[in-house]
Structure formats: structure tokens, C-alpha cells
PDB file of C-alpha atoms and ligand atoms in Angstrom:
ATOM      1  CA  MET A   1     187.580 -42.712  33.931  1.00 51.00           C
ATOM      2  CA  PRO A   2     189.006 -45.143  31.441  1.00 55.00           C
ATOM      3  CA  ASP A   3     190.039 -43.549  28.088  1.00 62.00           C
ATOM      4  CA  SER A   4     188.430 -46.017  25.775  1.00 91.00           C
ATOM      5  CA  LEU A   5     185.279 -48.178  25.705  1.00 94.00           C
ATOM      6  CA  ALA A   6     187.529 -51.294  25.338  1.00 94.00           C
ATOM      7  CA  GLU A   7     189.117 -50.347  28.697  1.00 94.00           C
ATOM      8  CA  LEU A   8     185.818 -49.658  30.250  1.00 96.00           C
ATOM      9  CA  ARG A   9     184.614 -53.089  29.236  1.00 97.00           C
ATOM     10  CA  ARG A  10     187.869 -54.751  30.613  1.00 96.00           C
ATOM     11  CA  ASP A  11     187.329 -52.768  33.879  1.00 96.00           C
ATOM     12  CA  LEU A  12     183.632 -53.802  34.119  1.00 98.00           C
ATOM     13  CA  ALA A  13     184.483 -57.517  33.470  1.00 98.00           C
ATOM     14  CA  ALA A  14     187.158 -57.212  36.194  1.00 97.00           C
ATOM     15  CA  ALA A  15     184.739 -55.714  38.627  1.00 98.00           C
ATOM     16  CA  TYR A  16     182.373 -58.671  38.163  1.00 98.00           C
ATOM     17  CA  ARG A  17     185.296 -61.035  38.988  1.00 98.00           C
ATOM     18  CA  ILE A  18     186.571 -58.996  41.919  1.00 98.00           C
ATOM     19  CA  VAL A  19     183.213 -58.813  43.620  1.00 98.00           C
ATOM     20  CA  ALA A  20     182.720 -62.420  42.873  1.00 98.00           C
ATOM     21  CA  ASN A  21     186.117 -63.283  44.378  1.00 98.00           C
ATOM     22  CA  GLU A  22     185.179 -61.329  47.593  1.00 98.00           C
ATOM     23  CA  GLY A  23     182.308 -63.622  48.070  1.00 97.00           C
ATOM     24  CA  ILE A  24     179.444 -61.132  47.189  1.00 98.00           C
ATOM     25  CA  LEU A  25     178.344 -62.359  43.802  1.00 97.00           C
ATOM     26  CA  ASP A  26     178.086 -66.157  43.044  1.00 96.00           C
ATOM     27  CA  ALA A  27     176.290 -67.739  40.133  1.00 97.00           C
ATOM     28  CA  PHE A  28     174.003 -64.837  40.189  1.00 97.00           C
ATOM     29  CA  GLY A  29     174.144 -60.988  40.419  1.00 97.00           C
ATOM     30  CA  HIS A  30     175.406 -58.378  37.997  1.00 98.00           C
ATOM     31  CA  ILE A  31     177.194 -55.134  37.575  1.00 98.00           C
ATOM     32  CA  SER A  32     176.587 -52.294  34.920  1.00 98.00           C
ATOM     33  CA  VAL A  33     178.354 -49.128  34.111  1.00 98.00           C
ATOM     34  CA  ARG A  34     176.759 -46.102  32.130  1.00 98.00           C
ATOM     35  CA  ASN A  35     178.444 -45.449  28.734  1.00 98.00           C
ATOM     36  CA  PRO A  36     180.536 -42.159  29.516  1.00 97.00           C
ATOM     37  CA  ASN A  37     180.231 -41.130  25.699  1.00 97.00           C
ATOM     38  CA  ASN A  38     176.407 -41.653  25.747  1.00 97.00           C
ATOM     39  CA  PRO A  39     174.606 -41.287  29.129  1.00 98.00           C
ATOM     40  CA  GLN A  40     171.435 -42.836  27.640  1.00 98.00           C
ATOM     41  CA  ARG A  41     173.187 -46.151  27.248  1.00 98.00           C
ATOM     42  CA  TYR A  42     174.778 -48.692  29.640  1.00 98.00           C
ATOM     43  CA  PHE A  43     177.065 -51.813  29.558  1.00 98.00           C
ATOM     44  CA  LEU A  44     176.041 -54.993  31.279  1.00 98.00           C
ATOM     45  CA  SER A  45     177.371 -58.642  30.828  1.00 97.00           C
ATOM     46  CA  ARG A  46     175.430 -61.291  28.970  1.00 96.00           C
ATOM     47  CA  SER A  47     173.667 -63.855  31.289  1.00 96.00           C
ATOM     48  CA  ARG A  48     176.721 -65.371  32.943  1.00 97.00           C
ATOM     49  CA  ALA A  49     178.134 -66.171  36.493  1.00 97.00           C
ATOM     50  CA  PRO A  50     180.104 -63.170  37.658  1.00 97.00           C
ATOM     51  CA  ALA A  51     183.341 -65.042  38.260  1.00 97.00           C
ATOM     52  CA  LEU A  52     183.567 -65.974  34.620  1.00 97.00           C
ATOM     53  CA  VAL A  53     182.590 -62.614  32.932  1.00 98.00           C
ATOM     54  CA  GLN A  54     185.331 -61.338  30.313  1.00 97.00           C
ATOM     55  CA  ALA A  55     185.289 -58.190  28.264  1.00 97.00           C
ATOM     56  CA  ALA A  56     183.873 -59.969  25.304  1.00 96.00           C
ATOM     57  CA  ASP A  57     180.707 -60.871  27.360  1.00 97.00           C
ATOM     58  CA  ILE A  58     179.699 -57.149  27.771  1.00 97.00           C
ATOM     59  CA  LEU A  59     176.636 -55.974  25.888  1.00 97.00           C
ATOM     60  CA  GLU A  60     175.324 -52.406  25.431  1.00 97.00           C
ATOM     61  CA  TYR A  61     171.700 -51.345  26.326  1.00 97.00           C
ATOM     62  CA  ASP A  62     169.557 -48.278  26.201  1.00 97.00           C
ATOM     63  CA  LEU A  63     167.894 -47.068  29.252  1.00 98.00           C
ATOM     64  CA  ASP A  64     164.730 -49.115  28.440  1.00 97.00           C
ATOM     65  CA  SER A  65     167.066 -52.050  28.658  1.00 96.00           C
ATOM     66  CA  ASN A  66     166.689 -52.798  24.971  1.00 95.00           C
ATOM     67  CA  PRO A  67     170.023 -54.170  23.457  1.00 95.00           C
ATOM     68  CA  ILE A  68     171.744 -51.842  20.980  1.00 96.00           C
ATOM     69  CA  VAL A  69     172.902 -54.681  18.918  1.00 93.00           C
ATOM     70  CA  PRO A  70     170.550 -57.700  18.806  1.00 89.00           C
ATOM     71  CA  PRO A  71     172.473 -60.186  21.089  1.00 80.00           C
ATOM     72  CA  VAL A  72     173.288 -63.728  19.941  1.00 87.00           C
ATOM     73  CA  THR A  73     173.520 -64.725  23.672  1.00 92.00           C
ATOM     74  CA  ARG A  74     170.914 -64.551  26.461  1.00 93.00           C
ATOM     75  CA  PRO A  75     170.769 -61.161  28.355  1.00 93.00           C
ATOM     76  CA  TYR A  76     170.089 -61.070  32.289  1.00 93.00           C
ATOM     77  CA  SER A  77     166.301 -61.004  32.794  1.00 93.00           C
ATOM     78  CA  GLU A  78     166.781 -58.513  35.613  1.00 95.00           C
ATOM     79  CA  ARG A  79     168.505 -55.855  33.524  1.00 97.00           C
ATOM     80  CA  VAL A  80     165.678 -53.294  34.032  1.00 98.00           C
ATOM     81  CA  ILE A  81     167.160 -52.786  37.594  1.00 98.00           C
ATOM     82  CA  HIS A  82     170.076 -51.098  35.964  1.00 98.00           C
ATOM     83  CA  GLY A  83     168.181 -49.195  33.148  1.00 98.00           C
ATOM     84  CA  GLU A  84     165.631 -47.779  35.550  1.00 98.00           C
ATOM     85  CA  ILE A  85     168.108 -46.665  38.054  1.00 98.00           C
ATOM     86  CA  PHE A  86     170.246 -45.111  35.348  1.00 98.00           C
ATOM     87  CA  LYS A  87     167.095 -43.227  34.163  1.00 98.00           C
ATOM     88  CA  ALA A  88     166.104 -42.005  37.773  1.00 98.00           C
ATOM     89  CA  ARG A  89     169.637 -41.085  38.973  1.00 98.00           C
ATOM     90  CA  PRO A  90     171.771 -39.031  36.514  1.00 98.00           C
ATOM     91  CA  ASP A  91     174.590 -39.051  39.149  1.00 98.00           C
ATOM     92  CA  VAL A  92     174.849 -42.888  39.178  1.00 98.00           C
ATOM     93  CA  ASN A  93     177.206 -44.375  36.645  1.00 98.00           C
ATOM     94  CA  ALA A  94     177.399 -47.878  38.033  1.00 98.00           C
ATOM     95  CA  VAL A  95     175.015 -50.393  39.625  1.00 98.00           C
ATOM     96  CA  CYS A  96     175.462 -53.804  41.280  1.00 98.00           C
ATOM     97  CA  HIS A  97     172.610 -56.144  42.153  1.00 98.00           C
ATOM     98  CA  HIS A  98     173.530 -59.068  44.401  1.00 98.00           C
ATOM     99  CA  HIS A  99     172.358 -61.560  47.044  1.00 98.00           C
ATOM    100  CA  ALA A 100     175.384 -61.655  49.312  1.00 98.00           C
ATOM    101  CA  PRO A 101     175.004 -64.050  52.198  1.00 98.00           C
ATOM    102  CA  SER A 102     175.694 -61.291  54.755  1.00 98.00           C
ATOM    103  CA  ILE A 103     172.891 -59.056  53.354  1.00 98.00           C
ATOM    104  CA  MET A 104     170.281 -61.706  53.248  1.00 98.00           C
ATOM    105  CA  PRO A 105     169.267 -61.805  56.932  1.00 98.00           C
ATOM    106  CA  PHE A 106     168.421 -58.165  56.526  1.00 98.00           C
ATOM    107  CA  ALA A 107     166.531 -58.725  53.287  1.00 98.00           C
ATOM    108  CA  ILE A 108     164.637 -61.557  54.875  1.00 98.00           C
ATOM    109  CA  SER A 109     163.892 -60.105  58.270  1.00 98.00           C
ATOM    110  CA  GLY A 110     163.406 -56.418  57.377  1.00 97.00           C
ATOM    111  CA  VAL A 111     165.677 -55.313  60.208  1.00 97.00           C
ATOM    112  CA  PRO A 112     167.372 -52.099  59.108  1.00 97.00           C
ATOM    113  CA  LEU A 113     170.876 -52.171  57.686  1.00 98.00           C
ATOM    114  CA  LEU A 114     172.777 -49.362  59.353  1.00 98.00           C
ATOM    115  CA  PRO A 115     176.361 -48.267  59.135  1.00 98.00           C
ATOM    116  CA  VAL A 116     178.036 -49.590  62.204  1.00 98.00           C
ATOM    117  CA  PHE A 117     181.824 -49.112  61.574  1.00 98.00           C
ATOM    118  CA  HIS A 118     183.977 -46.701  59.818  1.00 97.00           C
ATOM    119  CA  LEU A 119     184.451 -48.487  56.542  1.00 97.00           C
ATOM    120  CA  GLY A 120     180.743 -49.334  56.467  1.00 97.00           C
ATOM    121  CA  ALA A 121     179.909 -45.697  56.252  1.00 97.00           C
ATOM    122  CA  ALA A 122     180.372 -46.237  52.466  1.00 97.00           C
ATOM    123  CA  MET A 123     176.697 -47.437  52.495  1.00 98.00           C
ATOM    124  CA  GLY A 124     175.502 -44.106  53.516  1.00 98.00           C
ATOM    125  CA  ARG A 125     173.431 -43.269  56.572  1.00 98.00           C
ATOM    126  CA  SER A 126     170.843 -45.899  56.058  1.00 97.00           C
ATOM    127  CA  ALA A 127     169.453 -48.225  53.282  1.00 98.00           C
ATOM    128  CA  PRO A 128     165.714 -48.349  52.389  1.00 98.00           C
ATOM    129  CA  PHE A 129     163.750 -51.541  52.193  1.00 98.00           C
ATOM    130  CA  TRP A 130     161.817 -52.336  48.964  1.00 98.00           C
ATOM    131  CA  ASP A 131     158.951 -54.720  49.290  1.00 97.00           C
ATOM    132  CA  SER A 132     157.710 -55.876  45.697  1.00 96.00           C
ATOM    133  CA  ARG A 133     154.363 -56.841  47.285  1.00 96.00           C
ATOM    134  CA  ASP A 134     153.429 -53.197  47.863  1.00 97.00           C
ATOM    135  CA  GLU A 135     152.764 -52.561  44.285  1.00 96.00           C
ATOM    136  CA  PHE A 136     152.896 -56.008  42.558  1.00 95.00           C
ATOM    137  CA  GLY A 137     151.507 -58.448  45.112  1.00 94.00           C
ATOM    138  CA  ASP A 138     152.833 -62.060  44.634  1.00 96.00           C
ATOM    139  CA  THR A 139     155.501 -62.314  41.912  1.00 95.00           C
ATOM    140  CA  ASN A 140     158.435 -64.771  41.405  1.00 94.00           C
ATOM    141  CA  LEU A 141     160.478 -62.016  43.131  1.00 94.00           C
ATOM    142  CA  LEU A 142     162.718 -61.284  40.126  1.00 95.00           C
ATOM    143  CA  VAL A 143     162.739 -57.767  38.885  1.00 92.00           C
ATOM    144  CA  VAL A 144     162.089 -58.233  35.191  1.00 92.00           C
ATOM    145  CA  LYS A 145     159.321 -55.555  34.271  1.00 96.00           C
ATOM    146  CA  PRO A 146     160.244 -51.939  33.613  1.00 96.00           C
ATOM    147  CA  GLU A 147     157.655 -50.939  36.122  1.00 98.00           C
ATOM    148  CA  GLU A 148     159.152 -53.218  38.729  1.00 98.00           C
ATOM    149  CA  GLY A 149     162.652 -51.657  38.094  1.00 98.00           C
ATOM    150  CA  ALA A 150     161.168 -48.153  38.263  1.00 98.00           C
ATOM    151  CA  SER A 151     159.485 -49.037  41.601  1.00 98.00           C
ATOM    152  CA  LEU A 152     162.883 -50.203  42.955  1.00 98.00           C
ATOM    153  CA  ALA A 153     164.490 -47.013  41.721  1.00 98.00           C
ATOM    154  CA  ARG A 154     161.896 -44.913  43.505  1.00 98.00           C
ATOM    155  CA  ALA A 155     162.577 -46.896  46.706  1.00 98.00           C
ATOM    156  CA  LEU A 156     166.296 -46.286  46.287  1.00 98.00           C
ATOM    157  CA  GLY A 157     165.542 -42.573  46.117  1.00 98.00           C
ATOM    158  CA  ASN A 158     168.875 -40.594  46.748  1.00 98.00           C
ATOM    159  CA  HIS A 159     170.379 -43.558  48.922  1.00 98.00           C
ATOM    160  CA  SER A 160     173.383 -45.667  47.857  1.00 98.00           C
ATOM    161  CA  VAL A 161     171.968 -49.061  48.832  1.00 98.00           C
ATOM    162  CA  VAL A 162     168.435 -50.504  48.712  1.00 98.00           C
ATOM    163  CA  LEU A 163     167.419 -53.791  50.358  1.00 98.00           C
ATOM    164  CA  MET A 164     164.995 -55.970  48.446  1.00 98.00           C
ATOM    165  CA  ARG A 165     162.590 -58.143  50.408  1.00 98.00           C
ATOM    166  CA  ARG A 166     163.528 -61.886  50.398  1.00 98.00           C
ATOM    167  CA  HIS A 167     165.707 -61.278  47.408  1.00 98.00           C
ATOM    168  CA  GLY A 168     168.976 -59.190  48.063  1.00 98.00           C
ATOM    169  CA  ALA A 169     170.301 -55.677  47.516  1.00 98.00           C
ATOM    170  CA  THR A 170     171.198 -53.248  44.860  1.00 98.00           C
ATOM    171  CA  VAL A 171     174.155 -50.769  45.224  1.00 98.00           C
ATOM    172  CA  VAL A 172     174.933 -47.622  43.219  1.00 98.00           C
ATOM    173  CA  GLY A 173     178.082 -45.618  42.720  1.00 98.00           C
ATOM    174  CA  GLY A 174     179.612 -42.653  40.772  1.00 98.00           C
ATOM    175  CA  SER A 175     182.191 -44.968  39.186  1.00 97.00           C
ATOM    176  CA  VAL A 176     182.727 -48.741  38.892  1.00 97.00           C
ATOM    177  CA  ARG A 177     185.569 -48.368  41.671  1.00 96.00           C
ATOM    178  CA  GLU A 178     183.359 -46.493  43.997  1.00 97.00           C
ATOM    179  CA  LEU A 179     180.716 -49.016  43.369  1.00 98.00           C
ATOM    180  CA  VAL A 180     183.000 -52.033  44.167  1.00 98.00           C
ATOM    181  CA  PHE A 181     184.154 -50.416  47.339  1.00 98.00           C
ATOM    182  CA  ARG A 182     180.656 -49.721  48.499  1.00 98.00           C
ATOM    183  CA  THR A 183     179.379 -53.118  47.472  1.00 98.00           C
ATOM    184  CA  ILE A 184     182.107 -54.844  49.429  1.00 98.00           C
ATOM    185  CA  TYR A 185     182.034 -52.788  52.473  1.00 98.00           C
ATOM    186  CA  SER A 186     178.247 -52.626  52.841  1.00 98.00           C
ATOM    187  CA  ALA A 187     178.275 -56.386  52.786  1.00 98.00           C
ATOM    188  CA  LYS A 188     181.068 -56.523  55.531  1.00 98.00           C
ATOM    189  CA  ASN A 189     178.951 -53.910  57.423  1.00 98.00           C
ATOM    190  CA  ALA A 190     176.007 -56.350  57.396  1.00 98.00           C
ATOM    191  CA  GLU A 191     178.182 -59.031  58.615  1.00 98.00           C
ATOM    192  CA  HIS A 192     179.651 -56.968  61.545  1.00 98.00           C
ATOM    193  CA  GLN A 193     176.192 -55.586  62.381  1.00 98.00           C
ATOM    194  CA  LEU A 194     174.762 -59.165  62.726  1.00 97.00           C
ATOM    195  CA  ALA A 195     177.714 -60.376  64.731  1.00 97.00           C
ATOM    196  CA  ALA A 196     177.634 -57.337  67.123  1.00 97.00           C
ATOM    197  CA  HIS A 197     173.996 -57.785  67.581  1.00 95.00           C
ATOM    198  CA  MET A 198     174.786 -61.273  69.185  1.00 95.00           C
ATOM    199  CA  LEU A 199     176.767 -59.404  71.814  1.00 96.00           C
ATOM    200  CA  GLY A 200     173.925 -56.946  72.703  1.00 94.00           C
ATOM    201  CA  HIS A 201     172.453 -53.656  71.645  1.00 92.00           C
ATOM    202  CA  VAL A 202     173.981 -52.181  68.381  1.00 95.00           C
ATOM    203  CA  SER A 203     173.714 -48.495  67.781  1.00 96.00           C
ATOM    204  CA  PRO A 204     174.669 -47.024  64.309  1.00 97.00           C
ATOM    205  CA  LEU A 205     177.160 -44.335  63.551  1.00 97.00           C
ATOM    206  CA  THR A 206     175.904 -40.932  63.997  1.00 97.00           C
ATOM    207  CA  ASP A 207     174.792 -39.001  60.686  1.00 97.00           C
ATOM    208  CA  GLY A 208     177.930 -36.834  61.045  1.00 98.00           C
ATOM    209  CA  GLU A 209     180.275 -39.822  61.510  1.00 97.00           C
ATOM    210  CA  ALA A 210     178.559 -41.707  58.516  1.00 97.00           C
ATOM    211  CA  ASP A 211     179.006 -38.650  56.290  1.00 97.00           C
ATOM    212  CA  MET A 212     182.562 -37.903  57.104  1.00 96.00           C
ATOM    213  CA  ALA A 213     183.855 -41.610  57.284  1.00 94.00           C
ATOM    214  CA  GLY A 214     181.793 -42.219  54.065  1.00 94.00           C
ATOM    215  CA  GLN A 215     183.559 -39.352  52.342  1.00 94.00           C
ATOM    216  CA  LEU A 216     186.888 -40.401  53.498  1.00 93.00           C
ATOM    217  CA  ASN A 217     186.525 -44.000  52.440  1.00 93.00           C
ATOM    218  CA  LEU A 218     185.705 -43.108  48.862  1.00 94.00           C
ATOM    219  CA  ALA A 219     188.666 -40.683  48.485  1.00 92.00           C
ATOM    220  CA  PRO A 220     191.198 -41.509  45.738  1.00 92.00           C
ATOM    221  CA  GLY A 221     193.847 -42.776  48.107  1.00 92.00           C
ATOM    222  CA  PRO A 222     191.809 -45.443  50.072  1.00 93.00           C
ATOM    223  CA  LEU A 223     190.019 -46.421  46.928  1.00 95.00           C
ATOM    224  CA  ALA A 224     193.298 -47.022  44.986  1.00 95.00           C
ATOM    225  CA  ARG A 225     194.676 -48.913  48.102  1.00 95.00           C
ATOM    226  CA  ALA A 226     191.757 -51.327  48.377  1.00 96.00           C
ATOM    227  CA  TYR A 227     191.585 -51.792  44.623  1.00 96.00           C
ATOM    228  CA  GLU A 228     195.238 -52.913  44.387  1.00 96.00           C
ATOM    229  CA  TYR A 229     194.366 -55.394  47.084  1.00 97.00           C
ATOM    230  CA  TRP A 230     191.356 -56.817  45.367  1.00 97.00           C
ATOM    231  CA  VAL A 231     193.086 -56.835  41.992  1.00 96.00           C
ATOM    232  CA  ARG A 232     196.025 -58.700  43.505  1.00 95.00           C
ATOM    233  CA  ARG A 233     193.838 -61.350  45.202  1.00 96.00           C
ATOM    234  CA  LEU A 234     191.962 -61.768  41.812  1.00 96.00           C
ATOM    235  CA  ALA A 235     195.346 -62.146  39.918  1.00 95.00           C
ATOM    236  CA  GLU A 236     196.471 -64.835  42.356  1.00 94.00           C
ATOM    237  CA  ARG A 237     193.107 -66.586  42.177  1.00 94.00           C
ATOM    238  CA  GLU A 238     193.290 -66.581  38.310  1.00 94.00           C
ATOM    239  CA  GLY A 239     196.913 -67.494  38.225  1.00 93.00           C
ATOM    240  CA  ARG A 240     198.101 -64.381  36.341  1.00 89.00           C
ATOM    241  CA  GLY A 241     201.667 -63.292  37.001  1.00 82.00           C
ATOM    242  CA  LYS A 242     203.045 -60.021  38.409  1.00 84.00           C
ATOM    243  CA  SER A 243     203.412 -58.659  34.976  1.00 87.00           C
ATOM    244  CA  ASP A 244     199.715 -58.686  34.397  1.00 89.00           C
ATOM    245  CA  PRO A 245     198.732 -55.300  32.962  1.00 90.00           C
ATOM    246  CA  MET A 246     195.669 -54.897  35.211  1.00 90.00           C
ATOM    247  CA  LEU A 247     197.750 -55.699  38.250  1.00 93.00           C
ATOM    248  CA  ARG A 248     200.536 -53.331  37.353  1.00 93.00           C
ATOM    249  CA  ALA A 249     198.140 -50.453  36.733  1.00 92.00           C
ATOM    250  CA  ALA A 250     196.450 -50.923  40.095  1.00 93.00           C
ATOM    251  CA  GLU A 251     199.839 -50.989  41.749  1.00 92.00           C
ATOM    252  CA  ALA A 252     200.874 -47.708  39.964  1.00 92.00           C
ATOM    253  CA  ALA A 253     197.661 -46.015  40.988  1.00 92.00           C
ATOM    254  CA  ALA A 254     198.162 -47.048  44.599  1.00 93.00           C
ATOM    255  CA  ARG A 255     201.787 -45.762  44.692  1.00 92.00           C
ATOM    256  CA  LEU A 256     200.729 -42.190  44.006  1.00 77.00           C
ATOM    257  CA  PRO A 257     202.517 -39.564  46.270  1.00 76.00           C
ATOM    258  CA  ALA A 258     200.771 -38.212  49.274  1.00 70.00           C
ATOM    259  CA  PRO A 259     199.062 -34.689  48.556  1.00 67.00           C
ATOM    260  CA  ALA A 260     201.346 -31.837  49.108  1.00 69.00           C
ATOM    261  CA  LYS A 261     200.602 -29.466  51.916  1.00 68.00           C
ATOM    262  CA  PRO A 262     199.415 -26.035  50.611  1.00 62.00           C
ATOM    263  CA  ALA A 263     202.425 -23.696  50.459  1.00 58.00           C
ATOM    264  CA  SER A 264     200.423 -20.897  52.216  1.00 57.00           C
ATOM    265  CA  ALA A 265     199.863 -23.173  55.254  1.00 50.00           C
ATOM    266  CA  MET A 266     203.556 -23.973  55.459  1.00 49.00           C
ATOM    267  CA  ALA A 267     204.529 -20.375  55.195  1.00 51.00           C
ATOM    268  CA  LYS A 268     202.135 -19.333  58.025  1.00 50.00           C
ATOM    269  CA  ARG A 269     203.681 -21.750  60.327  1.00 52.00           C
ATOM    270  CA  GLY A 270     207.298 -20.688  59.282  1.00 49.00           C
ATOM    271  CA  VAL A 271     208.204 -24.114  57.963  1.00 46.00           C
ATOM    272  CA  LYS A 272     211.581 -24.015  56.157  1.00 47.00           C
ATOM    273  CA  LYS A 273     212.442 -26.405  53.351  1.00 44.00           C
ATOM    274  CA  LYS A 274     215.134 -28.778  54.425  1.00 44.00           C
ATOM    275  CA  SER A 275     218.392 -28.690  52.352  1.00 43.00           C
ATOM    276  CA  GLY A 276     220.183 -31.668  53.796  1.00 41.00           C
ATOM    277  CA  GLY A 277     219.675 -35.356  53.323  1.00 40.00           C
ATOM    278  CA  ARG A 278     217.941 -37.816  55.544  1.00 41.00           C
ATOM    279  CA  LYS A 279     219.034 -38.178  59.172  1.00 38.00           C
TER     280      LYS A 279
HETATM  281 ZN1   ZN B 301     168.405 -60.866  41.788  1.00 57.30          ZN
END
């Protein structure tokens, strides 16, 4: 968890640009994070293309999606997606709404998106499908009214990803990093599911596999390793040097030592500490 709100805004802005750099967000889509000091508020960029978002663009809202400070710039019209999900899911601290090319065939056809490979398990066992016509009939498909956001949050339920008919998807996470990982790998999962479908019948991971692989993917080690990779790719794209503070922090986090084996387990097996140097 970042130790200041300034750091949180920088991290959130970087998450926008990372997810854009990985081809998930384009001119549209957005990412939010809950205020760790006040769970009744959240942060979201002003209305801007994700690849361009900087810390100074981040605005703060209450859970009814009213701005805390009247903005001088335009807010996203779909911000209720974030406010209503934060209201319904106290365990969620970050939300991404997107229209990734790989997700769209599923949002258009209604074919279920299912975890089909180990990293795709980050999406969970399944993703519900929200059809705005069920409660609202014909609309312009944007989620702009609080009741529309609340309906989407109900469809999401306790899942991590919800597909939105003819529109896109919304993904949630316990932190910005977890959210970024889940957003990127659920989109890759969609890509692989569609490609595998062309070869024949595709079955999903078992529930047990989805649970175990999903948990492993989001452990600190894999998360830090993936994040260093995404931050490096972004730094290269943006022409920032190796001394860039964000890149150095991501490298340091990914260099953490392997967890030590519990002493009791070593003692049980009679493992002795080596005194000599390397052979
Ligand atoms: Zn949208």
C-alpha cells in the first residue's frame, strides 16, 4: 500500500498507462482506487485517454460519485461504475472498466468467458454477463445513472470480472497491482479461449485449478515480477531512463529474496546448515 496519497495518485496514473500500453485501454476506459484513509471515497482520472493520464489528472469522489472538490475539468460520465461497485463490495479497492479487443467477442456474443489457462485463472472461476436491457431497455449503452451502476454491481456479485453486453467488461481487485494483473490476464485469457475454440472444443480449468492457480498468480512474487516487466515496457515506451524512480522501485520489489523455509521443517528432515562456500 503506498504510504502517501501523492504516491497513490502516481501509482494510479501509472496503472492507466500500463494497461493502455498492454493494449487493453485505448481512448476510452478507466481505473479507480479507493482512498485508503477514507473508504467512503475513491480516486479516478478526469475524462482523459488512459495512455495520457498523469497524477495531476486524478480527482477524488464520494461513493455517490460526486466530486469532493468541484472539478474545473470534465469527469468521466461512467464514474458511477466505480462508486457503485465500491459501495457494494467493501473488499474491492480498485476497479477497471474497459473495452479490450479480446473481450469484445464475448461481450457481443454472450459466449461465457471461462478460465482456460493457468494465468487466466486470475479472472476467477467464471464471469457473469450483464445485459442493461433487462432493467433499462434500450439505452445508449453507457453506464451513467447510479441505478445502472448499482445494477452492474449486483451482476458482478462476488466475482472479479463482469462482462457487459455489447459494451465491454469491468474488473475488480483488492489493490491496484492485483487489478492490473487480473485485467491484463483476463484479457489474454479471452484471446486464448477464442484461438483455442478455432481448434475444437474448449473446456475450462476445473474449479479447484482455477482457485489454486488464481491464488498463486496473485501472490507477491509473481505480482512483483509481472509489474517490473510492465513498468519497464512503459518506461521504454515513454523514453524514461533506467534511473526512473518508478522503474527502480519496481525492480527492487521484484528482487526480494525467496521466502525462507520454516526452521522446523528443516530440522525435521535433519538439514544441516552448510558452513563452506559455494562449490
Ligand atoms: Zn464503457
